[in-house]
XYZ file of C-alpha atoms in Angstrom:
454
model
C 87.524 143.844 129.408
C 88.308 146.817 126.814
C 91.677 147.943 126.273
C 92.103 151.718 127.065
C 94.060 154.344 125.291
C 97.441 154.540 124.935
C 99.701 157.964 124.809
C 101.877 160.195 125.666
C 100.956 163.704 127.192
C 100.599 167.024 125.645
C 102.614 169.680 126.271
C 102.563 172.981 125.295
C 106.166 173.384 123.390
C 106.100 177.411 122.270
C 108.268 179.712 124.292
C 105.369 182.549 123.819
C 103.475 180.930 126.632
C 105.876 179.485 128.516
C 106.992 181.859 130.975
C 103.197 182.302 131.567
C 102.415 178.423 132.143
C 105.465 178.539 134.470
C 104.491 180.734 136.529
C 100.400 179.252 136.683
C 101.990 176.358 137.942
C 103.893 177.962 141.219
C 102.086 175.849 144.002
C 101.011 178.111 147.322
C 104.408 177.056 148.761
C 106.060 178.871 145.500
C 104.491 182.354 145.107
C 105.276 182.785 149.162
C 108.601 181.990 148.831
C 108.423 184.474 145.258
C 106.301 187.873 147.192
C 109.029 187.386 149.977
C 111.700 187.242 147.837
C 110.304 190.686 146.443
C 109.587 192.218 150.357
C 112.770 191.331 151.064
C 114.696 193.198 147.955
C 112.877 196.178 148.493
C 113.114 196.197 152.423
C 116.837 195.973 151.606
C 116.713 198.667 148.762
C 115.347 201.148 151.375
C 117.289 200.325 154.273
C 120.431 199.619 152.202
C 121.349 196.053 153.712
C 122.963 194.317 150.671
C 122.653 190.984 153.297
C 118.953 191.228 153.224
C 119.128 191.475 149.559
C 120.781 188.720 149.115
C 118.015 186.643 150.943
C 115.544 188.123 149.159
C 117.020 187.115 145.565
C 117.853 183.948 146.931
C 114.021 183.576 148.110
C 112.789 184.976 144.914
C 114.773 182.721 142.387
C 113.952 179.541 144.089
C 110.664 178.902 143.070
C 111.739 180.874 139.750
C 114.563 178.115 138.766
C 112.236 175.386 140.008
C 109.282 176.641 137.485
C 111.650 176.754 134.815
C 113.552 173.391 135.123
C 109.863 171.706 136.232
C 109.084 173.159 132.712
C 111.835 172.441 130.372
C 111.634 168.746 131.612
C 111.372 166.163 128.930
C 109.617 162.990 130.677
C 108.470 160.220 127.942
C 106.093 158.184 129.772
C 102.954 156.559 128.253
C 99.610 155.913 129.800
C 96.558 153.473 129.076
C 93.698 152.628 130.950
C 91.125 149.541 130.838
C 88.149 148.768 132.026
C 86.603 145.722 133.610
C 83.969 144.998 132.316
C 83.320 148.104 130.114
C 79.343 147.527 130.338
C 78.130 147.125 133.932
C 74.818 147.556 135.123
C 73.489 150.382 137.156
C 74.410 150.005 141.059
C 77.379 147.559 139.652
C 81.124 148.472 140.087
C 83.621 148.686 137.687
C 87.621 148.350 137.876
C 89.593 150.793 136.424
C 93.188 149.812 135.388
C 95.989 152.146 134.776
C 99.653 151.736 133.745
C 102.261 154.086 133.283
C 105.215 153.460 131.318
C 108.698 155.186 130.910
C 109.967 154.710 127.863
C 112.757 157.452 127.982
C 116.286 156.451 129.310
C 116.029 158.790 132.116
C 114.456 158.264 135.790
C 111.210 160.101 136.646
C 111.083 161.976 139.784
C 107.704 162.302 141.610
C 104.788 162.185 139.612
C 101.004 162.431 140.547
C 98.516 160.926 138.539
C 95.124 161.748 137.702
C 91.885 160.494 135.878
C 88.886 162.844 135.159
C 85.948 161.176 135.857
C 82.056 162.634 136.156
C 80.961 162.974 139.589
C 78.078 160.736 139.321
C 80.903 157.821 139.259
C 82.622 159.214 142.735
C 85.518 161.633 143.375
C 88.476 161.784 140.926
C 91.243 159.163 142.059
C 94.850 160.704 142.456
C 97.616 158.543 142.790
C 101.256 159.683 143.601
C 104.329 157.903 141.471
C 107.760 157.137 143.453
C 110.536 157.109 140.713
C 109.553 155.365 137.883
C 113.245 153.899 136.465
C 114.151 153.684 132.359
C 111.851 151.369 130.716
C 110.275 150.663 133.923
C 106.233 151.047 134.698
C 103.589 151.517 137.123
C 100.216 149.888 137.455
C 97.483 151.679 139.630
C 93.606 151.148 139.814
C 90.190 152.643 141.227
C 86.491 151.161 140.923
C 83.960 153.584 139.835
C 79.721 152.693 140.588
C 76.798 154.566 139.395
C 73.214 154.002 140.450
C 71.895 156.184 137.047
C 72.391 154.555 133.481
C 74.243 156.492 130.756
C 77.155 156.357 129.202
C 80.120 158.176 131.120
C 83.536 159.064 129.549
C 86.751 158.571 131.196
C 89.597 160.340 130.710
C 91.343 162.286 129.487
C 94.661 161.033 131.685
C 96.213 163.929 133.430
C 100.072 163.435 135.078
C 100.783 166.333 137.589
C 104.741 166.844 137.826
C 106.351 168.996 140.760
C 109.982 169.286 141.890
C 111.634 168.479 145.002
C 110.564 171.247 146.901
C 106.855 171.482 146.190
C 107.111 175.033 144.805
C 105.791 174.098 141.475
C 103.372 172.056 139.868
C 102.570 171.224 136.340
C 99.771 169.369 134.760
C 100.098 167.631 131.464
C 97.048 165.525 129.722
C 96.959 162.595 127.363
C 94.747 162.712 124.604
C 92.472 159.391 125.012
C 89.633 158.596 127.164
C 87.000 155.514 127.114
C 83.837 155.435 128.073
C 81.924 153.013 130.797
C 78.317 151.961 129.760
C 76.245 151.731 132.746
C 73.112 149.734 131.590
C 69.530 149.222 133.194
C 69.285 146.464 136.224
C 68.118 143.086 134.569
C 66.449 140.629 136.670
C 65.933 136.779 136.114
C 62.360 136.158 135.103
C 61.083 132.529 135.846
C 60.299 130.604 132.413
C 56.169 130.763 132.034
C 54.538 130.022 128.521
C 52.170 132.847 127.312
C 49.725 132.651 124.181
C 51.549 134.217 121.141
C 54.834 131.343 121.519
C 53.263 128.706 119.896
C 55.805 129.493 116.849
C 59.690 129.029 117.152
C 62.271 126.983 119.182
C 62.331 125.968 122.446
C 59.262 125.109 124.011
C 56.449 126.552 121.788
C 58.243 124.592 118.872
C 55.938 124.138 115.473
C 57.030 122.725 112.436
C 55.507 124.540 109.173
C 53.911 121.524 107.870
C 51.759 120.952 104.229
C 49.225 123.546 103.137
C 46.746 120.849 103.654
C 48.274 118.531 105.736
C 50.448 115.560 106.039
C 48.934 113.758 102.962
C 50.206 116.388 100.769
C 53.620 117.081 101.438
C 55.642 118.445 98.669
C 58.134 115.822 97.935
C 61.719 116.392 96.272
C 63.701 113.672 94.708
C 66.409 111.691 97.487
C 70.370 113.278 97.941
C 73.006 111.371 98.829
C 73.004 111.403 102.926
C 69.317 112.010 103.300
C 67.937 110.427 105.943
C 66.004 107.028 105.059
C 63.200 108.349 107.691
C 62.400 111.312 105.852
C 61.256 108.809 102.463
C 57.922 109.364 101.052
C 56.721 106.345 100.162
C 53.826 107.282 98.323
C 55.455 109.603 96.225
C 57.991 107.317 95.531
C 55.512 104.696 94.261
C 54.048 107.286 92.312
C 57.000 108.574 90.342
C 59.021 105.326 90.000
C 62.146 106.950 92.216
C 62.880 107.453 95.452
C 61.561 110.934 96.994
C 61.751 112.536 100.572
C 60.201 114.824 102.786
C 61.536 117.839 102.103
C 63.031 119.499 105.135
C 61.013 120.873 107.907
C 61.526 124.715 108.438
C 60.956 125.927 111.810
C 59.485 129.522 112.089
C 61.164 131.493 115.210
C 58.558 132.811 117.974
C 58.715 136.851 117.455
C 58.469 139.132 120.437
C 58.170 142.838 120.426
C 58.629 145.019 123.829
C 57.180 148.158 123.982
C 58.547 150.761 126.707
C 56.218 153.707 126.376
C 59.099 156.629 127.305
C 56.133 159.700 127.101
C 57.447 162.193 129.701
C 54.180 163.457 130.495
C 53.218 159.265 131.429
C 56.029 159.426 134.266
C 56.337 161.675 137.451
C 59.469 161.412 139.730
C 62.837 160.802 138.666
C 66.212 158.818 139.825
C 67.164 154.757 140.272
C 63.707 154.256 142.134
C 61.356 156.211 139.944
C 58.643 154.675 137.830
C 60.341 155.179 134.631
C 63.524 153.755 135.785
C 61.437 150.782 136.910
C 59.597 150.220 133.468
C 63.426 150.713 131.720
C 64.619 147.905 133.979
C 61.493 145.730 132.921
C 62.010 146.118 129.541
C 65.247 144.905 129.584
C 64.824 141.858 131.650
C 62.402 140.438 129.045
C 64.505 141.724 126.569
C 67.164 139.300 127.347
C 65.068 136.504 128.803
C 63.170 136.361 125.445
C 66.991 136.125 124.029
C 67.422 133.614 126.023
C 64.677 131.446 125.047
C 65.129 131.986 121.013
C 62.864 134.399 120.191
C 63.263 137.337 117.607
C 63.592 139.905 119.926
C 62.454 143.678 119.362
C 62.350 146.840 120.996
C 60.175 149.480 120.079
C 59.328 152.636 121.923
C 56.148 155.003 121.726
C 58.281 157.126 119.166
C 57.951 153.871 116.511
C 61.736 153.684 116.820
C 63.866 150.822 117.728
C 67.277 149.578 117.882
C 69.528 150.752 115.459
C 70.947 148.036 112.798
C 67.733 145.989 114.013
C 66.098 143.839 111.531
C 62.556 143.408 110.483
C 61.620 141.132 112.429
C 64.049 141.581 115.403
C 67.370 140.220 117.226
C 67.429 136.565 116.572
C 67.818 134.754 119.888
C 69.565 131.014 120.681
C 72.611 132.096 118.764
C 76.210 132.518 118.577
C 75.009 136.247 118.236
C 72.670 136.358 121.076
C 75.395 138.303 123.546
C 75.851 140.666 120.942
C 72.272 141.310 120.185
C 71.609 141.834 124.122
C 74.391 144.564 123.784
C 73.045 146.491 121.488
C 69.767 146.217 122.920
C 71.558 147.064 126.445
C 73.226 150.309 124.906
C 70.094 151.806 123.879
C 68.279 151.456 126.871
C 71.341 153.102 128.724
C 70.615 156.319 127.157
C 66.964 156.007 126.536
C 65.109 159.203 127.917
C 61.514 160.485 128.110
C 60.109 161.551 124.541
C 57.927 164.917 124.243
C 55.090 162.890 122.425
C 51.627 162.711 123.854
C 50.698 159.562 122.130
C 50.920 156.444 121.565
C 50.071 156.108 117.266
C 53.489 156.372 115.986
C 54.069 153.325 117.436
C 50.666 151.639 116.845
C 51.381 152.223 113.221
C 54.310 150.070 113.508
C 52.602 147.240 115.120
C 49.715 147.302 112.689
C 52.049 146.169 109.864
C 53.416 143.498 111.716
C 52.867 140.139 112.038
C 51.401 137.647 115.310
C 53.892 137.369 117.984
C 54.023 138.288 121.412
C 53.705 141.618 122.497
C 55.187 142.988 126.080
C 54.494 146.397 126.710
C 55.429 149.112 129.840
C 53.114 151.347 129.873
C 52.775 154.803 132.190
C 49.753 156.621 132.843
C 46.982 156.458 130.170
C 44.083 157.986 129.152
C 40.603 156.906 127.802
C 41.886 157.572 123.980
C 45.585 156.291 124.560
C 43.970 152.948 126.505
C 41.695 152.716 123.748
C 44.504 152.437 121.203
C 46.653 150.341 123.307
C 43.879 148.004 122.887
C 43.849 148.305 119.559
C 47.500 146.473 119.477
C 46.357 143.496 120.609
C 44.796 142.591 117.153
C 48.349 142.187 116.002
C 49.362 139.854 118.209
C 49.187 136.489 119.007
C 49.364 137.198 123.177
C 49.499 140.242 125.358
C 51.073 141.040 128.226
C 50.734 145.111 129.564
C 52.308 146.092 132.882
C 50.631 149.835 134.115
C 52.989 151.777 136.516
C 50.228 153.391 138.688
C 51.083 157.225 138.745
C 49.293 157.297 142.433
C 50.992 154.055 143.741
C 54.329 155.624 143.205
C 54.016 158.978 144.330
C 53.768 156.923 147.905
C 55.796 155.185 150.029
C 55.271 151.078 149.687
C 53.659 150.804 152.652
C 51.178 153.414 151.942
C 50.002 151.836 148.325
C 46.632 151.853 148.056
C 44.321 149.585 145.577
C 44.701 151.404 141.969
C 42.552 154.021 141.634
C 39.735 154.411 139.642
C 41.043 155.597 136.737
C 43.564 152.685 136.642
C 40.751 150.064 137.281
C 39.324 151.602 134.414
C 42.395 151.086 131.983
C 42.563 147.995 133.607
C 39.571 146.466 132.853
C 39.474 148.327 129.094
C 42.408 146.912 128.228
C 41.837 143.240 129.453
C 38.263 143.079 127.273
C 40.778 143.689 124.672
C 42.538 140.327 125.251
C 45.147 141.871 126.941
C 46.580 140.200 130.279
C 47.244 143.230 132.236
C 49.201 143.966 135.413
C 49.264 146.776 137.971
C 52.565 147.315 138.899
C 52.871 149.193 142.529
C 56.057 150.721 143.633
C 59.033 148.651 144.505
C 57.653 145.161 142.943
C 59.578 142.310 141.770
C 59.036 141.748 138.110
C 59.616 138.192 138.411
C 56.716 137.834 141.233
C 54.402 139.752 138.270
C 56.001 137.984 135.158
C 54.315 134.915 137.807
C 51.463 136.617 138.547
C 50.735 137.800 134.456
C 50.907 133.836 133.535
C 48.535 132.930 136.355
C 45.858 135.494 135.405
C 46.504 134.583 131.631
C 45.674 130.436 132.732
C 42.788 131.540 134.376
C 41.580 133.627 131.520
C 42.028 130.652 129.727
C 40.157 128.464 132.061
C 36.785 130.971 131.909
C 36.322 131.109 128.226
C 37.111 127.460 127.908
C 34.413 126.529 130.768
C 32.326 129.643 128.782
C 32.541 127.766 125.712
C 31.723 124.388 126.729
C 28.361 125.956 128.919
């Protein structure tokens, strides 16, 4: 949950304006009652009935006095608004909390309250305030859902005041807003190994061991608490004391995704477009990588990546994992298609890095863009592409042929490469291809093992 703003309205205090933002606020109800007011006085000026005149003052100062005393009120009240949760991802629903506080010593009369919200989030809630006593308060709320990510202010707080007989209305506005983060759909993927973990925690675990092997450890001399295991006995002998092991560093598995966000790579647009698909993607293994410890990072066809990233990623399987998948979150809510027409700004980043695993989304390519896509996989200790068929989602699901030519070229180019490569048709589960990537990887495997051994 994040804690809103808190304020009171503005109001516009100068007489020069004021008659003027009295009258703006006369409600339907109000300028009748005011233009037959007026009829009636000059009816009665012509006909010279001093009883019709006196309705038609009486008519015309009513809406008049209630303009001015609407205005000239003093209400203290103070409004905040929170969010839960304040990140939510896209199709989710948010709660919207907001309280309303008098802290004059005088009763409110009726009040209306409003919250400006973009339309993408649903219509603008109104609420209508009873009489909120000294020191007393109010607590409303609304849910808001988008299917689009982005990041969507809320606010500013409006309070709408009117008098007792509805002829005018005012509208006052706090200064504060907040903003709701609506990030891409993330979807569990199912734990499969691929070539390129061998390094880190978890389950591709290796210790950095000698330079040569075990026989020639570099010993240090024993500290008090050491463990007795960790003795080097043949050091020991050698230098007359007792020495140890010295401690084991472990060397964390490194993953890099790569969403390729080239406009002219993606057709369609909306929640169930191929670009929103490959957005979604990328963020699922973003976080399941978290999950599992590796150094995370995110790196688009531009060569840019998360801001306040390091070198060599988010570390994962820490106390700053959640934090790291925010960050990571936020810039895929307001990642966009890039005017670029290649794909080298971001092979030149990937050239000067070291092994690790490399996940990439990829849109439509051509010969020379598949042929440096292929050229990544040098890099890398493992491979994993997922295409997004142009002509497989320009149809319906049903109506998904086998990929085209073209893409059975790519296809094929890119998997002589080393790459394991996926076609991704529309409306698939990426945790059925995350599946169906580590099958075709094993057997892969198989084939140039039983290649080898013929």
């Amino acid at each position: 949950m994040s804690g809103g703003g808190t304020g009171q309205p503005e109001t516009e205090r100068d007489d020069k304006g004021g008659v003027r933002t009295a009258l703006a606020g006369l409600t339907t109800r109000g300028r009748s009652f005011l233009a037959a007011g007026v009829a009636a006085a000059i009816c009665a000026y012509v006909l010279g009935q001093s009883d019709l005149l006196r309705v038609g003052l009486l008519l015309a100062a009513l809406p008049l006095i209630c303009a001015t005393v609407l205005y000239r009120t003093r209400y203290r009240v103070a409004g905040s608004r929170r969010l839960s949760p304040s990140r939510v991802p896209a199709a989710g629903e948010a709660r919207v909390h907001l309280r309303m506080d008098n802290v004059s010593r005088l009763p409110t009369g009726l009040l209306m309250l409003q919250d400006r919200v973009p339309y993408v989030l649903g219509p603008r809630p109104r609420f209508v305030l009873d009489r909120v006593e000294p020191g007393g308060r109010r607590e409303v709320s609304y849910r808001v859902r988008s299917d689009l990510r982005g990041r969507y202010p809320l606010g500013p707080l409006q309070l709408r005041l009117t008098d007792p007989f509805g002829m005018c209305e005012l509208t006052r506005s706090f200064s504060t807003h907040d903003t709701l983060t609506v990030i891409p759909r993330v979807e569990a993927l199912p734990p499969v190994r691929f070539s390129g973990e061998a390094k880190g925690y978890g389950d591709g675990r290796q210790r950095s061991l000698a330079l040569a092997g075990e026989d020639d450890v570099i010993p240090r001399g024993y500290r008090y608490g050491d463990d007795l295991r960790r003795v080097h006995w043949r050091s020991t002998a050698r230098y007359g004391e007792l020495m140890v092991r010295r401690e084991e560093q472990p060397q964390r598995s490194r993953c890099t995704v790569l969403l390729d966000t080239r406009g002219i790579a993606f057709a369609g647009a909306g929640p169930d477009s191929a670009f929103e698909w490959a957005v979604s993607g990328t963020a699922s293994v973003l976080v399941h990588m978290l999950e599992r410890g590796f150094s995370v990072r995110l790196l688009t066809d531009t060569g840019s990546s998360v801001p306040g990233e390091g070198a060599d990623g988010f570390a994962g399987a820490s106390q700053e994992t959640a934090d790291s998948a925010g960050l990571m979150m936020d810039t895929l809510a307001v990642i966009d298609h890039s005017d670029g027409a290649g794909l080298s700004r971001a092979y030149d980043v990937l050239r000067g890095g070291t092994e690790g695993l490399l996940v990439a989304f990829l849109g439509e390519l051509d010969e020379e863009q598949a042929a440096m896509v292929a050229k990544m996989r040098r890099r890398s200790g493992g491979a994993v592409a997922f295409l997004l068929d142009p002509d497989a989602w320009a149809r319906e699901p049903a109506d998904v042929p086998a990929p085209g030519n073209g893409q059975a070229d790519r296809l094929r180019q890119l998997r002589e490469a080393g790459w394991t490569t996926v076609s991704v048709p529309r409306g698939a589960s990426l945790g059925e291809l995350w599946r169906q990537a580590d099958h075709e990887r094993t057997g892969a495997a198989a084939l140039s093992g039983g290649e080898a051994r013929s």
